[in-house]
Amino acid sequence: MRDDFARGPSFAGLRPFKEPTEGGPGRPGFPVHEHLVDLLAAGKGPPETEGPVPHTMATCAAYAYAGFEQTGDPGTVAMIMSRLGLEENRCRVFEQRVDAMYIASAAYLIQDKDRRVVILCYRGTQPEDIISILTDADVRPETLSVDLAGTRHQVHAGFYRNMRATRHLIMQALERAARGESVDPTEKGVRGDGMEALYITGHSLGGAMAALMAVVLAHEPRYRAVAERLRAVYTFGQPLLGGPEFAEACARATDERGEHVLRDRLLRYIFDRDVVPALPPRPVGPYAPFGREFHYRRPRGVAEGALTFAAETAIDAVSLPGDLLRGQLRRNAGRRAQAAGRSLAELARGPREGGWAEVHDPGLHYPQMDSLAGLAVVAPLAFFAARLALTRTIPFTYSFEDHGPGHYVNALAPPGVLSEFGDVR
């Protein structure tokens, strides 16, 4: 187990060769978001779906990938979070790696200097790390050790194992933060009234771990002192975690306060044709989403909509041998008809403006991938097509390109806000 920490710089320290300047929307300097601590610690109403808070979470999740040779970098995360508005924050990282068990778990705890707010951010799948990739591929169901309405449910084994790898140390640190202690183990004493607000976030695998941690946190009585401070969970490009029964149980379940935390305070963001939220593919078993879903679509005209419909219809007709061996042809035909109906409905609406939209109709949730063809053929082709000007606008159903964490950061940036580098977008 690796346990390391860093301190974020002051706003003045972020621009050492320039005169101190006031940051904010449209102005050079830092912070990117003024009064960010107050925004994060604000009232306990519905979580913000756009603006500084989700943008901060997306940026934190993106920079959780910082590091070298599979080793996390709390210094970079602390610096970026200072730039955003958490001046002189304390950042601690817990990492555990056991290659033979497909464990490559990393979790960051970021605490503001006044100890009012803590962000728990899980790192996602590292593209160059085969163990991290095998974690995603370990789709064997594993029983969740938390009761939801008196029933235990099975979830994705790789995601659950990686969340549990660092959970004990995370909970110890969060319980100290709830008492007003620092997540920095070298700092002693109590400050203020303790943690007022806790946020959990992550991209890709990190989003899956964040959602599972929320399930455990909200329904373990022994974690009540921490759970009652949970304001929201923000995930970006999160894969599916468990079956329909598990998703329904999460939607129904309430915490110690009687709130539907997993239904109302878990926000899943999906960028355009990101392939990962459609995974695992249906041939490995049925999976279903829970929480609030927000989908970003690039602007498209009628002509591109028609091409998209034609492409989706053709791709939905492709099945690999695994589908045949499972005898799923008849069931797949019904799902393809539903997918075609969704595409026709979108086409009938004509040109569509881009941007984020919440999906309220459960029937329109981002669907689980029907066959292995989308993962093995379509998404890789879309990734390489996006690199070439002539093929960049081909309407593939899924794309690895759209999974990049930078897309989520840019799409969630409020209008006119500075980038994390202190310049105007």
mmCIF file of C-alpha atoms in Angstrom, residues 8 21 32-33 65 182 206 250 258 369 380 386:
data_model
loop_
_atom_site.group_PDB
_atom_site.id
_atom_site.type_symbol
_atom_site.label_atom_id
_atom_site.label_comp_id
_atom_site.label_asym_id
_atom_site.label_seq_id
_atom_site.Cartn_x
_atom_site.Cartn_y
_atom_site.Cartn_z
ATOM 1 C CA GLY A 8 -1.397 22.787 -2.918
ATOM 2 C CA THR A 21 -4.089 39.245 -10.189
ATOM 3 C CA VAL A 32 -10.696 29.523 -11.898
ATOM 4 C CA HIS A 33 -13.802 29.498 -9.667
ATOM 5 C CA TYR A 65 -4.484 10.084 -13.975
ATOM 6 C CA SER A 182 -6.509 16.998 8.585
ATOM 7 C CA GLY A 206 -12.780 5.626 -11.257
ATOM 8 C CA CYS A 250 -30.251 1.320 -5.569
ATOM 9 C CA GLY A 258 -34.558 8.738 4.497
ATOM 10 C CA MET A 369 -24.010 -2.650 -25.930
ATOM 11 C CA PRO A 380 -11.669 1.248 -32.348
ATOM 12 C CA ALA A 386 -11.466 10.858 -35.430
#
